[in-house]
Amino acid sequence: QDGKEKVMEAIREDAATNGRPVMHVLQSMDRPDQERNPVAYEYISGTYKDGMPYNGVHARINFRDRRWDFAVVSSADAPKTVIRFASSFQRRTGKEARIAWNGGYILNPELVGKLGLPETYIGSPLGLIISGGEMISAPLFNKPALLVKRDGSIDIRRVHCKDGLIIKRRGKKILFGPQMYNATSPYGGTAYYDLLHTDPRIEGDGRTVVRLAGNYVKEVLATKEGEKITIIPVGLTLAFAPEEVPENLKVGEQLELILPGFEEVVHGVEAGPLLIDHGKVTIDMEIEGWKTSNSIRTQAARLDYTEMRGPKIAAGINKEGQLVVLTINGRIRESVGSTHEDMAEILLNLGIEKAMGFDPGGSSTLVVDHKTLNISPYNCDYESNVFSLPPEPRAVSNAIIGYIDE
C-alpha cells in the first residue's frame, strides 16, 4: 500500500508542477540516475506573467566520459521528418543518432511561387550550411549559426560574409576582398552581394552577374551599359568585370565556397534569432537582417514579429559547455507556445549562456533515441479536416544530429 501511495503522490505532484506523461514519471522513479544517460531530458510546464500556460521538453547532452560528434544532414530532393533523417544517418554511417532536431530555413514551393522564381530554386538553403567541412551555403544576413569545430567544441554566434569570399573552381581560386562586399555605384568592377545589400538592384554596366543558390550556379546574366539587375532573395550574387569572368561558367555548376574565419568549422547551420549571449538576452531582429525586405519575402511566417507566440525550438550552451535543446509546444489548449523573449527567459532559468532559435512552428521537432518528444501542431492532411487529425512531425530540409563517436 505504501508503494502505491508513493507512486500516486508522485504522479499527482508531477501533474501539478511539470505535467509530464505518466510513463515518463514512472520511468524516472524506476531509473533515478537518468543524469548518467548520454541524453537526459525533462518535461517542463508553467505559466507566463500574463497567466497563459506553456509546456515542453528540454534535453541535455552528457559530455562526461564520451566523445560526442555532430552532423548537419540535408535532403537535396524531397524534405524528410527528423526521425527519417536520423534513421537514414544511422543506416549510412553505422552511428546511432542519440539526439536530433530540425535545422535552418529553406525556400519552399509556396515561397518560390510567390517570388516568381523557377522550380529549380525549390529547396534552396536560406543561410549558412556546413557539412563535413564543405560549405554548402554561405551566410546571407547576419543571423546566428550553431558551429561544430574540429576539436569537438560547439559555438553559437552571428555569421556573415562581409570579410571576404573565396571561390574555388577547377583548381583555381577567385578572390573577393572585403572592399568588394556589397560594392555600390560608381564602383563597376568585380563584387559580391549578400541579402543585406540595401538596394534591391545592382548596376550591370557590362558586368556578368551570377546568381547562386547555396553553392550552385542558378543563372548567368550578361549585362549592358546602364542596365540594372534585381537581387533575388535567395543566395549570393556575384558580379564580374568583363576581363575577370570565369571561363565557360555554366548554370548548374557547383562551386567551392570558402570564408575566412570558418577554417576550423566542420558542421554548421544558420537559423535564428540569437536569443542569449554571455548570459544576457540579446534579441535584435534589426542587426540580424530579419526586418529587411529580402528576409521578409522568404519567411513562410513572420519570424521578425517578436510578440508572436507559437511552437518554438532552440539550442543553447551552458557554462560547462554542455548543449541543451529546448522545445515549447504551441497551438494546443495546454500550451500557447512561446515568443522569442519567452524562450530566452526559460533558457536563462536553465543556466544557458549562449542560445539561438531554429525553424519554429510545425517544423519544430526534438528527437531523442528515435522518439519525438514534443507535440507537433501539424498534420500533412490538415486541409481535409482541421479539427480531428492527430499531430505528426512536419518534413524539413535539414537537421542536426548528435551521436557518440566510439
mmCIF file of C-alpha atoms in Angstrom:
data_model
loop_
_atom_site.group_PDB
_atom_site.id
_atom_site.type_symbol
_atom_site.label_atom_id
_atom_site.label_comp_id
_atom_site.label_asym_id
_atom_site.label_seq_id
_atom_site.Cartn_x
_atom_site.Cartn_y
_atom_site.Cartn_z
ATOM 1 C CA GLN A 1 0.000 0.000 0.000
ATOM 2 C CA ASP A 2 2.845 2.384 0.872
ATOM 3 C CA GLY A 3 4.357 1.824 -2.555
ATOM 4 C CA LYS A 4 1.058 2.526 -4.306
ATOM 5 C CA GLU A 5 0.540 5.723 -2.302
ATOM 6 C CA LYS A 6 4.077 6.827 -3.082
ATOM 7 C CA VAL A 7 3.508 6.327 -6.813
ATOM 8 C CA MET A 8 0.145 8.122 -6.777
ATOM 9 C CA GLU A 9 1.604 11.018 -4.807
ATOM 10 C CA ALA A 10 4.480 11.330 -7.306
ATOM 11 C CA ILE A 11 2.009 11.380 -10.213
ATOM 12 C CA ARG A 12 -0.193 13.998 -8.506
ATOM 13 C CA GLU A 13 2.788 16.193 -7.638
ATOM 14 C CA ASP A 14 4.223 15.972 -11.147
ATOM 15 C CA ALA A 15 0.837 16.751 -12.718
ATOM 16 C CA ALA A 16 0.704 19.967 -10.688
ATOM 17 C CA THR A 17 4.280 21.067 -11.350
ATOM 18 C CA ASN A 18 5.572 19.549 -14.597
ATOM 19 C CA GLY A 19 2.693 17.911 -16.456
ATOM 20 C CA ARG A 20 4.918 15.099 -17.697
ATOM 21 C CA PRO A 21 3.500 11.964 -19.338
ATOM 22 C CA VAL A 22 2.681 9.348 -16.677
ATOM 23 C CA MET A 23 5.017 6.824 -18.311
ATOM 24 C CA HIS A 24 7.915 9.266 -18.031
ATOM 25 C CA VAL A 25 7.154 9.855 -14.327
ATOM 26 C CA LEU A 26 7.141 6.107 -13.660
ATOM 27 C CA GLN A 27 10.353 5.570 -15.614
ATOM 28 C CA SER A 28 12.111 8.371 -13.730
ATOM 29 C CA MET A 29 11.094 6.733 -10.422
ATOM 30 C CA ASP A 30 12.383 3.392 -11.663
ATOM 31 C CA ARG A 31 15.616 4.883 -13.069
ATOM 32 C CA PRO A 32 16.510 7.932 -10.962
ATOM 33 C CA ASP A 33 20.032 8.079 -12.428
ATOM 34 C CA GLN A 34 18.897 9.487 -15.794
ATOM 35 C CA GLU A 35 21.625 12.143 -15.475
ATOM 36 C CA ARG A 36 24.143 9.467 -16.436
ATOM 37 C CA ASN A 37 22.392 8.744 -19.724
ATOM 38 C CA PRO A 38 24.018 10.123 -22.885
ATOM 39 C CA VAL A 39 20.984 12.394 -23.293
ATOM 40 C CA ALA A 40 18.845 13.330 -20.291
ATOM 41 C CA TYR A 41 15.516 15.001 -20.943
ATOM 42 C CA GLU A 42 12.895 16.594 -18.747
ATOM 43 C CA TYR A 43 9.358 17.796 -19.399
ATOM 44 C CA ILE A 44 8.541 21.292 -18.195
ATOM 45 C CA SER A 45 5.401 23.373 -17.774
ATOM 46 C CA GLY A 46 4.417 26.693 -16.284
ATOM 47 C CA THR A 47 2.549 29.929 -16.804
ATOM 48 C CA TYR A 48 3.805 33.227 -18.133
ATOM 49 C CA LYS A 49 3.371 36.529 -16.311
ATOM 50 C CA ASP A 50 0.145 37.120 -18.233
ATOM 51 C CA GLY A 51 -1.260 33.813 -16.944
ATOM 52 C CA MET A 52 -1.001 31.920 -20.235
ATOM 53 C CA PRO A 53 0.157 28.270 -19.947
ATOM 54 C CA TYR A 54 3.107 26.617 -21.655
ATOM 55 C CA ASN A 55 4.707 23.192 -21.679
ATOM 56 C CA GLY A 56 7.525 21.480 -23.494
ATOM 57 C CA VAL A 57 10.685 19.481 -23.002
ATOM 58 C CA HIS A 58 14.408 20.143 -22.787
ATOM 59 C CA ALA A 59 17.187 17.652 -23.481
ATOM 60 C CA ARG A 60 20.736 17.934 -22.181
ATOM 61 C CA ILE A 61 23.709 16.115 -23.665
ATOM 62 C CA ASN A 62 26.054 14.456 -21.174
ATOM 63 C CA PHE A 63 29.614 15.053 -22.425
ATOM 64 C CA ARG A 64 31.295 13.281 -19.487
ATOM 65 C CA ASP A 65 33.399 10.234 -20.465
ATOM 66 C CA ARG A 66 32.015 10.321 -24.002
ATOM 67 C CA ARG A 67 33.254 11.742 -27.272
ATOM 68 C CA TRP A 68 30.316 13.380 -28.999
ATOM 69 C CA ASP A 69 30.195 14.493 -32.589
ATOM 70 C CA PHE A 70 27.542 16.256 -34.621
ATOM 71 C CA ALA A 71 26.468 16.294 -38.242
ATOM 72 C CA VAL A 72 24.286 18.571 -40.324
ATOM 73 C CA VAL A 73 22.315 16.468 -42.794
ATOM 74 C CA SER A 74 20.313 17.814 -45.728
ATOM 75 C CA SER A 75 17.936 16.464 -48.333
ATOM 76 C CA ALA A 76 18.578 17.637 -51.871
ATOM 77 C CA ASP A 77 15.316 16.078 -53.058
ATOM 78 C CA ALA A 78 12.111 15.930 -51.029
ATOM 79 C CA PRO A 79 12.124 17.053 -47.376
ATOM 80 C CA LYS A 80 12.066 14.415 -44.617
ATOM 81 C CA THR A 81 10.980 14.227 -40.997
ATOM 82 C CA VAL A 82 13.733 14.497 -38.404
ATOM 83 C CA ILE A 83 13.203 10.844 -37.422
ATOM 84 C CA ARG A 84 13.736 9.796 -41.045
ATOM 85 C CA PHE A 85 16.903 11.903 -41.193
ATOM 86 C CA ALA A 86 18.140 10.130 -38.037
ATOM 87 C CA SER A 87 17.317 6.671 -39.422
ATOM 88 C CA SER A 88 18.983 7.423 -42.768
ATOM 89 C CA PHE A 89 22.067 8.734 -40.974
ATOM 90 C CA GLN A 90 22.311 5.559 -38.888
ATOM 91 C CA ARG A 91 21.978 3.291 -41.938
ATOM 92 C CA ARG A 92 24.576 5.275 -43.872
ATOM 93 C CA THR A 93 27.204 5.680 -41.144
ATOM 94 C CA GLY A 94 26.531 2.902 -38.644
ATOM 95 C CA LYS A 95 26.416 5.581 -35.918
ATOM 96 C CA GLU A 96 23.383 5.784 -33.643
ATOM 97 C CA ALA A 97 21.666 9.169 -33.652
ATOM 98 C CA ARG A 98 21.123 9.881 -29.939
ATOM 99 C CA ILE A 99 19.615 13.343 -30.430
ATOM 100 C CA ALA A 100 18.329 15.197 -33.482
ATOM 101 C CA TRP A 101 16.370 18.352 -34.185
ATOM 102 C CA ASN A 102 15.302 20.433 -37.163
ATOM 103 C CA GLY A 103 17.765 22.925 -38.598
ATOM 104 C CA GLY A 104 17.579 26.080 -40.679
ATOM 105 C CA TYR A 105 15.372 27.704 -43.285
ATOM 106 C CA ILE A 106 14.829 26.815 -46.935
ATOM 107 C CA LEU A 107 12.878 28.125 -49.895
ATOM 108 C CA ASN A 108 9.731 26.003 -50.069
ATOM 109 C CA PRO A 109 7.494 25.604 -53.161
ATOM 110 C CA GLU A 110 4.978 28.157 -51.860
ATOM 111 C CA LEU A 111 7.680 30.822 -51.493
ATOM 112 C CA VAL A 112 9.177 30.004 -54.891
ATOM 113 C CA GLY A 113 5.761 30.582 -56.466
ATOM 114 C CA LYS A 114 5.228 33.795 -54.515
ATOM 115 C CA LEU A 115 8.613 35.141 -55.657
ATOM 116 C CA GLY A 116 8.005 34.118 -59.274
ATOM 117 C CA LEU A 117 11.176 32.013 -59.431
ATOM 118 C CA PRO A 118 11.786 28.852 -61.492
ATOM 119 C CA GLU A 119 11.142 25.484 -59.809
ATOM 120 C CA THR A 120 14.901 24.879 -59.747
ATOM 121 C CA TYR A 121 15.060 27.187 -56.716
ATOM 122 C CA ILE A 122 12.823 24.939 -54.564
ATOM 123 C CA GLY A 123 14.753 23.675 -51.534
ATOM 124 C CA SER A 124 17.457 26.330 -51.765
ATOM 125 C CA PRO A 125 19.044 26.993 -48.346
ATOM 126 C CA LEU A 126 18.498 30.462 -46.899
ATOM 127 C CA GLY A 127 21.632 30.665 -44.794
ATOM 128 C CA LEU A 128 24.901 29.035 -43.793
ATOM 129 C CA ILE A 129 25.161 25.255 -44.029
ATOM 130 C CA ILE A 130 28.474 23.462 -43.493
ATOM 131 C CA SER A 131 28.527 19.667 -43.587
ATOM 132 C CA GLY A 132 31.674 17.583 -43.244
ATOM 133 C CA GLY A 133 33.814 20.685 -43.723
ATOM 134 C CA GLU A 134 32.111 21.618 -47.011
ATOM 135 C CA MET A 135 30.292 24.952 -47.175
ATOM 136 C CA ILE A 136 27.043 24.075 -48.915
ATOM 137 C CA SER A 137 25.656 27.584 -48.479
ATOM 138 C CA ALA A 138 27.209 30.857 -47.294
ATOM 139 C CA PRO A 139 25.702 33.240 -44.712
ATOM 140 C CA LEU A 140 23.259 35.642 -46.341
ATOM 141 C CA PHE A 141 22.499 38.072 -43.499
ATOM 142 C CA ASN A 142 23.973 38.446 -40.012
ATOM 143 C CA LYS A 143 21.973 35.694 -38.349
ATOM 144 C CA PRO A 144 23.297 33.186 -35.791
ATOM 145 C CA ALA A 145 24.621 29.717 -36.504
ATOM 146 C CA LEU A 146 25.407 26.637 -34.456
ATOM 147 C CA LEU A 147 29.029 25.754 -35.266
ATOM 148 C CA VAL A 148 30.807 22.468 -34.521
ATOM 149 C CA LYS A 149 34.601 22.725 -34.690
ATOM 150 C CA ARG A 150 37.260 20.122 -35.460
ATOM 151 C CA ASP A 151 38.171 19.746 -31.784
ATOM 152 C CA GLY A 152 34.548 18.873 -30.952
ATOM 153 C CA SER A 153 33.742 22.213 -29.312
ATOM 154 C CA ILE A 154 30.471 23.981 -30.073
ATOM 155 C CA ASP A 155 29.858 27.681 -30.562
ATOM 156 C CA ILE A 156 26.847 29.875 -31.279
ATOM 157 C CA ARG A 157 27.446 33.259 -32.919
ATOM 158 C CA ARG A 158 26.205 35.564 -35.639
ATOM 159 C CA VAL A 159 27.745 34.809 -39.028
ATOM 160 C CA HIS A 160 28.211 36.939 -42.153
ATOM 161 C CA CYS A 161 30.322 37.110 -45.310
ATOM 162 C CA LYS A 162 31.459 40.759 -45.281
ATOM 163 C CA ASP A 163 35.112 39.870 -44.533
ATOM 164 C CA GLY A 164 35.757 38.464 -47.993
ATOM 165 C CA LEU A 165 34.938 35.410 -50.073
ATOM 166 C CA ILE A 166 36.995 32.814 -51.950
ATOM 167 C CA ILE A 167 35.524 30.640 -54.681
ATOM 168 C CA LYS A 168 37.440 27.579 -55.882
ATOM 169 C CA ARG A 169 36.668 26.369 -59.369
ATOM 170 C CA ARG A 170 38.599 23.858 -61.442
ATOM 171 C CA GLY A 171 41.594 24.136 -59.140
ATOM 172 C CA LYS A 172 41.743 27.930 -59.329
ATOM 173 C CA LYS A 173 40.821 30.477 -56.666
ATOM 174 C CA ILE A 174 38.680 33.535 -57.338
ATOM 175 C CA LEU A 175 39.273 36.119 -54.615
ATOM 176 C CA PHE A 176 36.705 38.664 -53.459
ATOM 177 C CA GLY A 177 38.179 41.117 -50.948
ATOM 178 C CA PRO A 178 36.159 42.849 -48.205
ATOM 179 C CA GLN A 179 36.134 46.027 -50.322
ATOM 180 C CA MET A 180 34.124 44.104 -52.950
ATOM 181 C CA TYR A 181 31.323 43.312 -50.467
ATOM 182 C CA ASN A 182 28.021 44.969 -51.456
ATOM 183 C CA ALA A 183 30.011 47.471 -53.561
ATOM 184 C CA THR A 184 27.852 50.257 -54.975
ATOM 185 C CA SER A 185 27.976 52.672 -57.906
ATOM 186 C CA PRO A 186 30.206 54.205 -59.230
ATOM 187 C CA TYR A 187 32.167 51.010 -58.468
ATOM 188 C CA GLY A 188 31.953 48.954 -61.653
ATOM 189 C CA GLY A 189 34.369 46.117 -61.021
ATOM 190 C CA THR A 190 34.064 42.611 -59.660
ATOM 191 C CA ALA A 191 31.953 42.407 -56.484
ATOM 192 C CA TYR A 192 29.735 40.126 -54.421
ATOM 193 C CA TYR A 193 26.409 40.845 -52.749
ATOM 194 C CA ASP A 194 24.508 39.223 -49.904
ATOM 195 C CA LEU A 195 20.920 39.895 -48.834
ATOM 196 C CA LEU A 196 21.862 42.790 -46.551
ATOM 197 C CA HIS A 197 22.508 44.916 -49.650
ATOM 198 C CA THR A 198 20.116 47.832 -49.219
ATOM 199 C CA ASP A 199 19.351 48.479 -52.894
ATOM 200 C CA PRO A 200 17.081 45.851 -54.497
ATOM 201 C CA ARG A 201 19.039 46.230 -57.737
ATOM 202 C CA ILE A 202 22.715 46.405 -58.674
ATOM 203 C CA GLU A 203 24.441 48.105 -61.594
ATOM 204 C CA GLY A 204 25.067 45.774 -64.518
ATOM 205 C CA ASP A 205 27.246 48.112 -66.578
ATOM 206 C CA GLY A 206 28.604 45.342 -68.789
ATOM 207 C CA ARG A 207 29.435 43.023 -65.911
ATOM 208 C CA THR A 208 28.465 39.348 -65.901
ATOM 209 C CA VAL A 209 26.102 38.687 -62.992
ATOM 210 C CA VAL A 210 25.970 35.205 -61.451
ATOM 211 C CA ARG A 211 23.136 34.165 -59.152
ATOM 212 C CA LEU A 212 23.896 31.407 -56.661
ATOM 213 C CA ALA A 213 21.605 29.220 -54.581
ATOM 214 C CA GLY A 214 23.743 27.531 -51.974
ATOM 215 C CA ASN A 215 26.944 26.644 -53.824
ATOM 216 C CA TYR A 216 25.264 26.075 -57.203
ATOM 217 C CA VAL A 217 25.145 28.457 -60.156
ATOM 218 C CA LYS A 218 21.490 29.139 -60.965
ATOM 219 C CA GLU A 219 21.746 31.950 -63.526
ATOM 220 C CA VAL A 220 24.486 33.646 -65.567
ATOM 221 C CA LEU A 221 23.419 37.054 -66.911
ATOM 222 C CA ALA A 222 25.336 39.240 -69.363
ATOM 223 C CA THR A 223 24.508 42.930 -68.879
ATOM 224 C CA LYS A 224 24.719 46.110 -70.923
ATOM 225 C CA GLU A 225 25.930 49.587 -70.037
ATOM 226 C CA GLY A 226 23.402 51.252 -67.716
ATOM 227 C CA GLU A 227 21.407 48.057 -67.162
ATOM 228 C CA LYS A 228 20.324 47.158 -63.622
ATOM 229 C CA ILE A 229 19.823 43.646 -62.269
ATOM 230 C CA THR A 230 17.457 42.716 -59.438
ATOM 231 C CA ILE A 231 18.898 40.836 -56.470
ATOM 232 C CA ILE A 232 16.664 37.855 -55.733
ATOM 233 C CA PRO A 233 16.309 36.992 -52.017
ATOM 234 C CA VAL A 234 17.833 33.530 -52.206
ATOM 235 C CA GLY A 235 21.639 33.352 -52.356
ATOM 236 C CA LEU A 236 24.794 35.313 -53.041
ATOM 237 C CA THR A 237 25.020 37.392 -56.206
ATOM 238 C CA LEU A 238 28.415 37.656 -57.933
ATOM 239 C CA ALA A 239 29.280 40.369 -60.455
ATOM 240 C CA PHE A 240 32.378 40.013 -62.658
ATOM 241 C CA ALA A 241 34.093 42.764 -64.619
ATOM 242 C CA PRO A 242 34.344 41.798 -68.329
ATOM 243 C CA GLU A 243 38.035 40.874 -68.109
ATOM 244 C CA GLU A 244 37.525 38.720 -64.974
ATOM 245 C CA VAL A 245 34.613 36.481 -65.987
ATOM 246 C CA PRO A 246 35.468 32.805 -65.250
ATOM 247 C CA GLU A 247 35.854 30.803 -68.444
ATOM 248 C CA ASN A 248 32.867 28.673 -69.516
ATOM 249 C CA LEU A 249 30.913 29.259 -66.302
ATOM 250 C CA LYS A 250 27.666 27.319 -66.703
ATOM 251 C CA VAL A 251 24.274 27.081 -64.991
ATOM 252 C CA GLY A 252 24.161 24.055 -62.686
ATOM 253 C CA GLU A 253 27.862 24.178 -61.900
ATOM 254 C CA GLN A 254 28.857 23.530 -58.287
ATOM 255 C CA LEU A 255 31.402 25.883 -56.722
ATOM 256 C CA GLU A 256 33.531 25.555 -53.599
ATOM 257 C CA LEU A 257 32.860 28.404 -51.152
ATOM 258 C CA ILE A 258 35.459 29.493 -48.578
ATOM 259 C CA LEU A 259 35.020 32.217 -45.954
ATOM 260 C CA PRO A 260 37.747 33.498 -43.617
ATOM 261 C CA GLY A 261 37.112 32.510 -40.008
ATOM 262 C CA PHE A 262 35.435 29.187 -40.792
ATOM 263 C CA GLU A 263 38.550 27.073 -41.367
ATOM 264 C CA GLU A 264 38.035 25.007 -38.179
ATOM 265 C CA VAL A 265 34.283 24.525 -38.608
ATOM 266 C CA VAL A 266 33.238 21.052 -39.771
ATOM 267 C CA HIS A 267 29.484 21.400 -39.293
ATOM 268 C CA GLY A 268 27.304 24.475 -39.076
ATOM 269 C CA VAL A 269 23.748 25.604 -39.643
ATOM 270 C CA GLU A 270 22.330 29.123 -39.639
ATOM 271 C CA ALA A 271 18.857 29.806 -38.269
ATOM 272 C CA GLY A 272 17.972 32.287 -35.544
ATOM 273 C CA PRO A 273 17.383 34.612 -33.970
ATOM 274 C CA LEU A 274 20.187 34.820 -31.419
ATOM 275 C CA LEU A 275 18.456 34.636 -28.033
ATOM 276 C CA ILE A 276 21.230 34.765 -25.428
ATOM 277 C CA ASP A 277 24.895 35.782 -25.479
ATOM 278 C CA HIS A 278 27.180 35.879 -22.425
ATOM 279 C CA GLY A 279 24.221 35.070 -20.188
ATOM 280 C CA LYS A 280 22.091 38.013 -21.365
ATOM 281 C CA VAL A 281 19.098 38.302 -23.670
ATOM 282 C CA THR A 282 20.369 39.695 -26.988
ATOM 283 C CA ILE A 283 17.424 39.504 -29.392
ATOM 284 C CA ASP A 284 17.982 42.047 -32.173
ATOM 285 C CA MET A 285 15.942 41.484 -35.312
ATOM 286 C CA GLU A 286 17.323 44.628 -36.972
ATOM 287 C CA ILE A 287 21.030 43.821 -36.739
ATOM 288 C CA GLU A 288 20.457 40.254 -37.943
ATOM 289 C CA GLY A 289 18.504 41.374 -41.013
ATOM 290 C CA TRP A 290 15.082 39.911 -40.180
ATOM 291 C CA LYS A 291 13.388 43.265 -40.854
ATOM 292 C CA THR A 292 14.840 43.645 -44.363
ATOM 293 C CA SER A 293 12.555 43.099 -47.338
ATOM 294 C CA ASN A 294 14.796 40.258 -48.561
ATOM 295 C CA SER A 295 14.289 38.356 -45.305
ATOM 296 C CA ILE A 296 10.562 39.090 -45.011
ATOM 297 C CA ARG A 297 9.928 37.892 -48.577
ATOM 298 C CA THR A 298 11.412 34.475 -47.767
ATOM 299 C CA GLN A 299 9.701 33.968 -44.399
ATOM 300 C CA ALA A 300 6.856 31.462 -44.584
ATOM 301 C CA ALA A 301 5.676 33.064 -41.318
ATOM 302 C CA ARG A 302 6.742 36.443 -39.948
ATOM 303 C CA LEU A 303 9.651 35.416 -37.736
ATOM 304 C CA ASP A 304 10.562 39.065 -37.220
ATOM 305 C CA TYR A 305 7.414 39.537 -35.106
ATOM 306 C CA THR A 306 8.827 39.244 -31.593
ATOM 307 C CA GLU A 307 5.445 39.189 -29.798
ATOM 308 C CA MET A 308 4.006 36.209 -31.671
ATOM 309 C CA ARG A 309 3.637 33.035 -29.596
ATOM 310 C CA GLY A 310 3.767 29.621 -31.202
ATOM 311 C CA PRO A 311 5.713 26.348 -31.177
ATOM 312 C CA LYS A 312 9.422 27.112 -30.806
ATOM 313 C CA ILE A 313 12.722 25.248 -30.622
ATOM 314 C CA ALA A 314 16.147 26.492 -29.531
ATOM 315 C CA ALA A 315 19.600 25.207 -28.625
ATOM 316 C CA GLY A 316 21.919 26.641 -26.010
ATOM 317 C CA ILE A 317 25.261 26.154 -24.283
ATOM 318 C CA ASN A 318 25.713 26.402 -20.506
ATOM 319 C CA LYS A 319 28.806 27.411 -18.508
ATOM 320 C CA GLU A 320 30.124 23.846 -18.578
ATOM 321 C CA GLY A 321 29.934 23.763 -22.377
ATOM 322 C CA GLN A 322 27.011 21.331 -22.358
ATOM 323 C CA LEU A 323 24.456 21.549 -25.132
ATOM 324 C CA VAL A 324 20.777 21.901 -24.233
ATOM 325 C CA VAL A 325 17.893 21.748 -26.717
ATOM 326 C CA LEU A 326 14.531 23.207 -25.652
ATOM 327 C CA THR A 327 11.213 22.920 -27.430
ATOM 328 C CA ILE A 328 7.958 24.543 -26.311
ATOM 329 C CA ASN A 329 4.665 23.194 -27.635
ATOM 330 C CA GLY A 330 2.123 25.560 -29.127
ATOM 331 C CA ARG A 331 -1.316 25.885 -30.727
ATOM 332 C CA ILE A 332 -2.763 23.428 -28.198
ATOM 333 C CA ARG A 333 -5.021 24.009 -25.185
ATOM 334 C CA GLU A 334 -2.302 23.258 -22.625
ATOM 335 C CA SER A 335 0.375 25.423 -24.226
ATOM 336 C CA VAL A 336 0.114 28.702 -26.114
ATOM 337 C CA GLY A 337 3.710 28.445 -27.320
ATOM 338 C CA SER A 338 6.476 30.991 -26.818
ATOM 339 C CA THR A 339 7.758 34.284 -28.111
ATOM 340 C CA HIS A 340 11.496 34.632 -28.729
ATOM 341 C CA GLU A 341 11.707 36.509 -25.419
ATOM 342 C CA ASP A 342 9.823 33.718 -23.599
ATOM 343 C CA MET A 343 12.306 31.159 -24.950
ATOM 344 C CA ALA A 344 15.250 33.260 -23.799
ATOM 345 C CA GLU A 345 13.827 33.564 -20.270
ATOM 346 C CA ILE A 346 13.203 29.813 -19.972
ATOM 347 C CA LEU A 347 16.726 29.075 -21.219
ATOM 348 C CA LEU A 348 18.251 31.559 -18.761
ATOM 349 C CA ASN A 349 16.467 29.696 -15.959
ATOM 350 C CA LEU A 350 18.170 26.528 -17.227
ATOM 351 C CA GLY A 351 21.589 28.182 -16.830
ATOM 352 C CA ILE A 352 22.239 28.834 -20.518
ATOM 353 C CA GLU A 353 24.990 31.286 -21.554
ATOM 354 C CA LYS A 354 24.505 31.251 -25.357
ATOM 355 C CA ALA A 355 21.403 30.275 -27.301
ATOM 356 C CA MET A 356 19.702 30.582 -30.666
ATOM 357 C CA GLY A 357 16.367 29.638 -32.172
ATOM 358 C CA PHE A 358 15.739 27.230 -35.034
ATOM 359 C CA ASP A 359 12.910 26.914 -37.567
ATOM 360 C CA PRO A 360 9.772 27.240 -35.382
ATOM 361 C CA GLY A 361 6.109 26.323 -35.832
ATOM 362 C CA GLY A 362 5.186 22.930 -37.247
ATOM 363 C CA SER A 363 8.827 22.311 -38.193
ATOM 364 C CA SER A 364 9.900 22.243 -34.517
ATOM 365 C CA THR A 365 10.965 18.666 -33.776
ATOM 366 C CA LEU A 366 13.134 17.226 -31.000
ATOM 367 C CA VAL A 367 14.053 13.541 -31.230
ATOM 368 C CA VAL A 368 15.935 11.581 -28.546
ATOM 369 C CA ASP A 369 16.797 7.925 -29.193
ATOM 370 C CA HIS A 370 14.359 7.787 -32.140
ATOM 371 C CA LYS A 371 11.459 9.161 -30.095
ATOM 372 C CA THR A 372 9.827 12.514 -30.856
ATOM 373 C CA LEU A 373 9.450 14.346 -27.540
ATOM 374 C CA ASN A 374 7.470 17.449 -28.480
ATOM 375 C CA ILE A 375 3.865 17.745 -29.674
ATOM 376 C CA SER A 376 3.603 18.915 -33.263
ATOM 377 C CA PRO A 377 0.645 21.139 -34.229
ATOM 378 C CA TYR A 378 0.924 19.870 -37.811
ATOM 379 C CA ASN A 379 -0.653 17.158 -39.957
ATOM 380 C CA CYS A 380 0.116 16.872 -43.670
ATOM 381 C CA ASP A 381 -3.605 16.364 -44.439
ATOM 382 C CA TYR A 382 -4.785 19.267 -42.307
ATOM 383 C CA GLU A 383 -6.741 20.805 -45.181
ATOM 384 C CA SER A 384 -9.071 17.792 -45.318
ATOM 385 C CA ASN A 385 -10.001 18.027 -41.628
ATOM 386 C CA VAL A 386 -8.697 20.830 -39.436
ATOM 387 C CA PHE A 387 -10.311 19.533 -36.227
ATOM 388 C CA SER A 388 -9.564 15.864 -35.565
ATOM 389 C CA LEU A 389 -6.370 14.747 -37.291
ATOM 390 C CA PRO A 390 -3.544 13.606 -34.978
ATOM 391 C CA PRO A 391 -0.316 15.612 -34.770
ATOM 392 C CA GLU A 392 2.669 14.457 -36.783
ATOM 393 C CA PRO A 393 6.148 15.906 -37.382
ATOM 394 C CA ARG A 394 6.489 18.108 -40.446
ATOM 395 C CA ALA A 395 9.078 17.178 -43.070
ATOM 396 C CA VAL A 396 12.076 19.539 -43.098
ATOM 397 C CA SER A 397 15.034 20.105 -45.399
ATOM 398 C CA ASN A 398 17.878 19.700 -42.903
ATOM 399 C CA ALA A 399 18.548 18.524 -39.371
ATOM 400 C CA ILE A 400 21.282 18.463 -36.731
ATOM 401 C CA ILE A 401 22.244 15.030 -35.428
ATOM 402 C CA GLY A 402 24.284 14.277 -32.309
ATOM 403 C CA TYR A 403 25.979 10.896 -31.919
ATOM 404 C CA ILE A 404 28.659 9.268 -29.775
ATOM 405 C CA ASP A 405 31.871 8.700 -31.733
ATOM 406 C CA GLU A 406 33.051 5.346 -30.398
#
